[in-house]
XYZ file of C-alpha atoms in Angstrom:
448
model
C 69.272 22.107 21.983
C 68.282 20.381 18.700
C 68.730 22.380 15.493
C 65.875 21.797 13.058
C 65.411 22.925 9.456
C 61.866 23.521 8.207
C 61.406 23.757 4.437
C 58.547 26.092 3.532
C 56.908 29.096 5.225
C 53.347 28.209 4.337
C 50.662 26.940 6.696
C 52.476 23.629 7.360
C 55.939 25.072 7.882
C 54.746 27.795 10.236
C 52.993 25.465 12.661
C 55.873 22.984 12.489
C 58.258 25.751 13.529
C 55.914 26.987 16.244
C 55.589 23.569 17.903
C 59.317 22.868 17.632
C 60.261 26.223 19.171
C 57.813 25.608 22.014
C 59.840 22.498 22.867
C 63.164 24.278 22.960
C 64.425 23.602 19.439
C 66.465 26.062 17.403
C 64.606 26.396 14.105
C 65.517 27.784 10.690
C 62.722 28.093 8.118
C 63.757 28.124 4.465
C 61.328 29.882 2.110
C 62.037 30.027 -1.612
C 59.956 33.193 -2.066
C 59.740 36.537 -0.299
C 56.379 36.068 1.454
C 54.821 34.076 4.264
C 51.747 32.076 3.306
C 52.660 29.599 0.579
C 49.835 28.729 -1.801
C 47.536 31.354 -0.241
C 49.658 34.233 -1.542
C 48.216 35.452 -4.837
C 50.952 35.757 -7.480
C 53.486 34.447 -4.965
C 56.996 35.027 -6.290
C 57.991 31.524 -5.199
C 56.261 30.289 -8.354
C 54.423 27.547 -6.487
C 51.065 29.124 -5.628
C 47.992 28.092 -7.642
C 45.865 30.860 -6.092
C 43.394 32.540 -8.448
C 41.680 35.858 -7.806
C 38.363 34.300 -6.720
C 39.895 31.622 -4.435
C 38.223 31.045 -1.054
C 38.550 28.398 1.619
C 36.437 25.335 0.894
C 35.969 24.686 4.608
C 34.586 26.897 7.355
C 37.216 29.049 9.038
C 36.624 27.697 12.542
C 37.358 24.078 11.545
C 40.292 25.149 9.375
C 42.161 27.398 11.806
C 45.108 26.396 13.970
C 43.867 25.071 17.304
C 45.282 27.920 19.382
C 44.852 30.745 16.866
C 41.334 31.303 15.485
C 40.505 33.557 12.577
C 39.461 37.104 13.576
C 35.896 37.469 14.835
C 34.931 39.514 11.789
C 36.300 36.984 9.281
C 33.710 35.502 6.896
C 32.802 31.840 7.203
C 34.814 31.108 4.057
C 37.699 33.618 3.826
C 39.340 34.450 0.515
C 43.016 33.934 -0.306
C 44.041 37.417 0.858
C 42.340 36.919 4.233
C 43.953 33.506 4.704
C 47.369 34.927 3.767
C 46.874 37.757 6.282
C 45.855 35.187 8.907
C 49.073 33.238 8.326
C 51.117 36.441 8.575
C 49.403 37.206 11.893
C 50.137 33.677 13.141
C 53.820 34.089 12.305
C 53.942 37.383 14.199
C 51.972 36.080 17.188
C 54.478 33.264 17.736
C 57.582 35.257 16.731
C 58.348 33.071 13.727
C 59.288 35.774 11.230
C 62.882 36.169 12.521
C 63.407 32.431 11.953
C 62.666 32.633 8.217
C 65.320 32.859 5.530
C 63.474 34.292 2.545
C 64.532 33.794 -1.090
C 66.364 30.638 0.007
C 65.899 27.755 -2.407
C 66.797 24.387 -0.888
C 68.590 22.236 -3.458
C 69.818 19.331 -1.335
C 68.825 17.565 1.874
C 71.355 14.838 2.658
C 72.241 12.668 5.671
C 75.521 13.727 7.256
C 77.204 12.631 10.499
C 74.079 11.500 12.369
C 72.332 14.655 11.189
C 71.363 16.408 7.989
C 73.064 18.761 5.561
C 70.764 21.323 3.929
C 72.240 22.939 0.819
C 70.952 26.085 -0.893
C 71.036 27.361 -4.464
C 73.574 30.034 -3.480
C 76.076 27.303 -2.603
C 75.827 27.652 1.174
C 74.967 24.747 3.456
C 74.152 24.160 7.120
C 73.954 21.139 9.370
C 70.840 20.209 11.352
C 69.754 17.451 13.687
C 66.458 16.974 11.834
C 64.564 18.298 8.822
C 60.832 18.917 8.439
C 59.671 19.033 4.821
C 56.652 21.342 4.599
C 56.978 22.510 1.007
C 53.568 21.259 -0.127
C 52.367 18.915 -2.828
C 50.764 21.354 -5.289
C 53.794 22.783 -7.038
C 54.116 20.505 -10.079
C 51.016 20.378 -12.315
C 49.907 17.056 -13.746
C 48.956 17.512 -17.404
C 46.524 15.142 -19.155
C 48.056 13.152 -22.035
C 45.800 14.806 -24.631
C 46.948 18.334 -23.737
C 49.711 18.173 -26.356
C 47.106 17.483 -29.078
C 45.068 20.618 -28.350
C 46.072 23.594 -30.499
C 43.931 26.243 -28.821
C 44.854 28.096 -25.648
C 45.875 25.549 -23.020
C 46.814 25.964 -19.384
C 46.779 23.989 -16.191
C 44.612 25.257 -13.338
C 47.862 26.097 -11.533
C 48.342 28.978 -13.998
C 44.734 30.263 -13.956
C 44.280 33.655 -12.297
C 41.150 35.447 -13.579
C 38.431 35.052 -16.231
C 39.031 38.151 -18.379
C 41.514 36.569 -20.862
C 38.763 34.088 -21.799
C 36.035 36.614 -22.552
C 33.870 35.527 -25.470
C 35.604 32.156 -25.869
C 34.330 28.586 -25.760
C 36.173 27.045 -22.814
C 36.544 23.439 -21.670
C 37.413 22.835 -18.010
C 38.798 19.327 -17.505
C 38.014 17.835 -14.091
C 35.379 18.031 -11.370
C 37.453 18.693 -8.255
C 37.267 21.856 -6.183
C 39.578 23.828 -8.475
C 37.576 22.817 -11.551
C 34.351 23.892 -9.849
C 35.832 27.213 -8.749
C 37.236 27.991 -12.187
C 34.106 26.965 -14.101
C 31.905 29.107 -11.846
C 34.318 32.020 -12.186
C 35.071 31.897 -15.893
C 31.520 31.301 -17.144
C 30.587 34.888 -16.328
C 32.584 36.108 -19.357
C 32.840 33.149 -21.766
C 30.664 32.354 -24.764
C 30.283 28.869 -23.271
C 31.819 26.850 -20.454
C 31.851 23.049 -20.417
C 33.111 20.736 -17.675
C 34.530 17.365 -18.730
C 33.784 14.875 -15.952
C 35.558 11.552 -16.383
C 34.739 10.438 -12.842
C 31.514 10.380 -10.815
C 31.110 13.338 -8.490
C 28.951 14.501 -5.605
C 28.540 18.267 -5.311
C 28.040 19.194 -1.670
C 26.585 22.614 -0.809
C 28.671 24.951 1.353
C 25.584 25.622 3.485
C 22.660 23.319 4.325
C 19.559 24.643 6.087
C 21.500 27.774 6.988
C 24.397 25.881 8.587
C 27.826 25.046 7.116
C 27.484 21.549 5.684
C 30.578 20.275 7.506
C 28.876 21.091 10.820
C 25.785 19.168 9.753
C 27.878 16.137 8.838
C 29.830 16.357 12.103
C 26.561 16.176 14.041
C 24.856 13.504 11.962
C 27.690 11.165 11.014
C 29.112 8.964 13.750
C 32.467 7.145 13.756
C 30.724 3.778 14.031
C 28.667 4.338 10.884
C 29.642 2.191 7.895
C 30.647 4.136 4.806
C 27.554 3.131 2.723
C 25.332 4.784 5.344
C 27.499 7.892 5.455
C 27.430 8.024 1.654
C 23.625 7.901 1.710
C 23.521 10.810 4.142
C 25.729 12.887 1.853
C 23.732 11.921 -1.226
C 20.551 13.028 0.551
C 22.051 16.419 1.438
C 23.306 16.906 -2.118
C 19.974 15.853 -3.614
C 17.964 18.177 -1.379
C 20.294 21.046 -2.273
C 20.866 20.394 -5.983
C 18.755 17.483 -7.192
C 20.242 14.365 -8.781
C 23.721 14.672 -10.245
C 22.465 12.990 -13.422
C 20.082 15.836 -14.231
C 23.113 18.105 -14.645
C 25.088 15.665 -16.768
C 27.162 14.044 -14.013
C 27.169 10.578 -12.450
C 26.492 9.972 -8.757
C 29.413 8.014 -7.241
C 28.783 4.552 -5.881
C 32.112 4.370 -4.081
C 33.907 6.774 -1.772
C 34.996 10.057 -3.400
C 36.284 13.460 -2.388
C 33.197 15.717 -2.395
C 33.390 18.830 -4.530
C 31.270 21.899 -5.036
C 31.006 25.650 -5.225
C 28.431 28.002 -3.770
C 27.606 29.439 -7.222
C 28.318 26.558 -9.596
C 24.886 24.935 -9.558
C 23.269 28.328 -10.145
C 25.429 28.671 -13.249
C 24.104 25.314 -14.462
C 20.547 26.509 -13.874
C 21.240 29.684 -15.850
C 22.796 27.695 -18.699
C 26.244 29.211 -18.314
C 27.902 25.854 -17.585
C 27.255 22.451 -19.143
C 28.707 19.016 -18.413
C 30.188 16.350 -20.653
C 31.648 12.922 -19.811
C 35.327 12.052 -20.137
C 37.464 12.949 -23.138
C 38.095 10.258 -25.752
C 40.281 12.113 -28.258
C 41.565 15.593 -29.051
C 42.447 16.794 -32.542
C 43.564 20.406 -32.801
C 40.566 22.269 -31.308
C 38.084 19.432 -31.718
C 37.344 17.421 -28.577
C 35.468 14.130 -28.811
C 33.881 12.877 -25.608
C 33.204 9.311 -24.521
C 29.509 9.717 -25.390
C 30.516 10.171 -29.042
C 29.775 13.889 -29.232
C 32.336 16.375 -30.554
C 32.764 20.077 -29.827
C 35.221 22.750 -30.819
C 36.844 24.827 -28.074
C 39.006 27.919 -28.052
C 40.623 27.144 -24.713
C 41.197 24.210 -22.369
C 41.922 24.496 -18.646
C 43.106 21.259 -17.040
C 42.214 20.988 -13.354
C 43.853 17.575 -13.249
C 45.848 17.699 -10.054
C 49.517 17.644 -9.166
C 52.492 15.360 -8.816
C 54.447 15.425 -5.565
C 57.845 16.858 -6.468
C 60.717 16.988 -3.983
C 63.759 17.775 -6.147
C 66.028 18.391 -3.161
C 65.717 14.764 -2.008
C 67.576 11.848 -3.535
C 65.251 9.051 -4.761
C 66.262 6.851 -1.822
C 64.941 9.508 0.566
C 61.758 10.358 -1.330
C 58.570 9.119 0.339
C 56.751 8.590 -2.968
C 55.610 5.025 -3.639
C 53.654 5.233 -6.869
C 50.626 7.393 -6.075
C 51.053 6.861 -2.333
C 53.400 8.163 0.338
C 55.506 5.572 2.131
C 55.157 7.460 5.403
C 54.090 6.174 8.793
C 51.034 8.195 9.855
C 51.709 10.304 6.735
C 54.722 11.851 8.478
C 57.664 9.495 9.108
C 59.698 7.523 6.514
C 60.638 4.216 8.203
C 64.347 3.629 8.519
C 65.312 7.288 8.049
C 66.081 9.158 11.253
C 65.352 12.830 11.646
C 63.314 13.384 8.462
C 59.638 14.340 8.725
C 56.875 15.479 6.364
C 54.007 17.810 7.272
C 51.070 18.726 5.056
C 51.293 16.037 2.384
C 47.625 15.082 2.272
C 44.169 16.025 1.027
C 41.455 16.251 3.646
C 37.978 14.895 2.980
C 35.690 17.766 3.908
C 38.420 20.373 4.342
C 40.294 21.647 7.377
C 43.820 21.254 5.989
C 45.452 23.804 8.289
C 44.019 22.128 11.408
C 45.361 18.778 10.254
C 48.792 20.274 9.574
C 48.750 21.602 13.134
C 48.003 18.115 14.465
C 50.837 16.602 12.427
C 53.276 19.334 13.426
C 52.570 18.867 17.124
C 53.216 15.139 16.825
C 56.490 15.779 14.984
C 57.575 18.130 17.759
C 56.886 15.483 20.408
C 58.999 13.004 18.430
C 61.864 15.450 17.980
C 61.770 16.441 21.638
C 61.877 12.809 22.731
C 58.500 12.982 24.497
C 57.309 9.945 22.541
C 58.956 7.510 20.182
C 58.031 5.290 17.255
C 57.346 1.605 16.668
C 60.109 -0.435 15.076
C 60.678 -0.209 11.338
C 58.898 -3.442 10.478
C 55.780 -2.395 12.368
C 55.727 0.980 10.607
C 56.140 -0.629 7.191
C 53.325 -3.073 7.949
C 51.101 -0.152 8.931
C 51.934 1.719 5.710
C 51.062 -1.311 3.570
C 47.782 -1.709 5.424
C 47.011 1.988 4.913
C 47.698 1.763 1.174
C 45.449 -1.292 0.900
C 42.755 0.529 2.843
C 42.890 3.554 0.533
C 42.718 1.314 -2.537
C 39.624 -0.364 -1.097
C 37.955 2.918 -0.130
C 38.690 4.585 -3.472
C 38.785 1.725 -5.995
C 37.913 3.795 -9.073
C 40.704 6.352 -9.065
C 44.402 6.498 -8.181
C 44.163 10.237 -7.432
C 43.144 9.592 -3.836
C 46.559 8.414 -2.696
C 46.913 11.460 -0.415
C 43.350 11.402 0.937
C 42.686 11.660 4.680
C 39.492 11.565 6.694
C 40.104 14.116 9.489
C 38.257 12.268 12.230
C 39.869 8.949 11.392
C 43.314 10.524 11.196
C 42.995 12.388 14.491
C 41.904 9.142 16.117
C 44.977 7.430 14.637
C 47.300 10.143 15.988
C 45.663 9.914 19.415
C 46.137 6.148 19.339
C 49.756 6.689 18.326
C 50.380 8.965 21.311
C 48.796 6.458 23.694
C 50.827 3.600 22.224
C 54.080 5.536 22.442
C 53.488 6.699 26.011
C 52.570 3.190 27.165
C 55.664 1.738 25.497
C 57.831 4.397 27.085
C 56.305 3.762 30.508
C 56.972 0.035 30.173
C 60.614 0.651 29.293
C 61.033 3.122 32.133
C 59.505 0.639 34.567
C 61.861 -2.043 33.328
C 64.857 0.256 33.532
C 65.209 0.395 29.734
C 66.133 3.382 27.570
C 63.654 6.068 26.625
C 63.626 8.246 23.530
C 65.827 11.317 23.436
C 65.894 14.387 21.300
C 67.856 14.518 18.022
C 71.505 15.192 18.612
C 71.426 12.869 21.601
C 71.388 9.090 21.336
C 68.358 9.084 19.036
C 66.251 5.981 18.477
C 66.292 4.515 14.985
C 63.138 4.960 12.983
């Protein structure tokens, strides 16, 4: 019976454990904090959660939920952080995962050892496993803009933002136009003297609802897999324009290439009411004076940088880290070629939302690999696929390196389905020829 370590008891780690247990594995989940739920736990004592008091799901609950565990019938379309955390707690209890979790257990080392893996903890203890699933998330280490050190007012990264009250009566600059920036600007402007968003990049604000229906449902019905991206972009621009007007009338620039859509159900109303204004990118910062690329200068009391995160895996040696610049050197975003028994779940951003559902898909595939139900292509083929994927991302998102973790859910699910078909066909051919088939870790495992 394979022994598997799962690092993290958030949404990714829970479904990884659930699928592994369902295939007969013995699982230990290591959680650095004292709570289930990861980033959805407000003021999580693991120190890694960026949850703010007003945080809600950006995607509808039914397309976000685990496949076999929907949100409660009375849950709102877009649950808040407390409701998502409660949902994850209920999932852990439904599948008897809580007894598998070692709370307050900080993993400090994951190292190959004797055809398996040694997992070391901060308390000095260590255990051996046949495989390790890293599900610790990619939003724990804030990425600070280079000009942050030049600002002498109140500065914080969005990771540290919790509620608007400390900014009452102040002139606040929110740097960025992603979902966190939109959430924070819409939240904080209710108490500030002024709120300004600095938008270096073009952006398309999509409404949460369109004609009384969640926008993601509308897109799922209208957009087809065969549609070229320019046509899909036009559809999204039309929806955004009907809902909000042209981006330019609010001080933003409509993207001409593929971007991650952003938005907030109240943000555009705050623009209409004059509570939020937009500026282009930042040119220079001197004490509290910020000069923008249009030549204008304004003085701010506070700056909140919603500028993203760096993937940080301090328990892995550099040779084991999947980071390759701004990309992950992972086959299907999960498997590092040439390293047996190490898997990653949840290291992506989903275009249009539905992160938990995608984690579930990844976790199920990992479990089939660990259980020996399917196997992988050879190392060279996986590396070729990774290079092609990186080139594809660079072509899709040519204007920004921040999209290295981006996934389109429909395209990715199709890729995983293709992967399963390929693996099963290859296994059938080997079985028909009398060749070896994949086995579970701890048995004569195939090389990755």
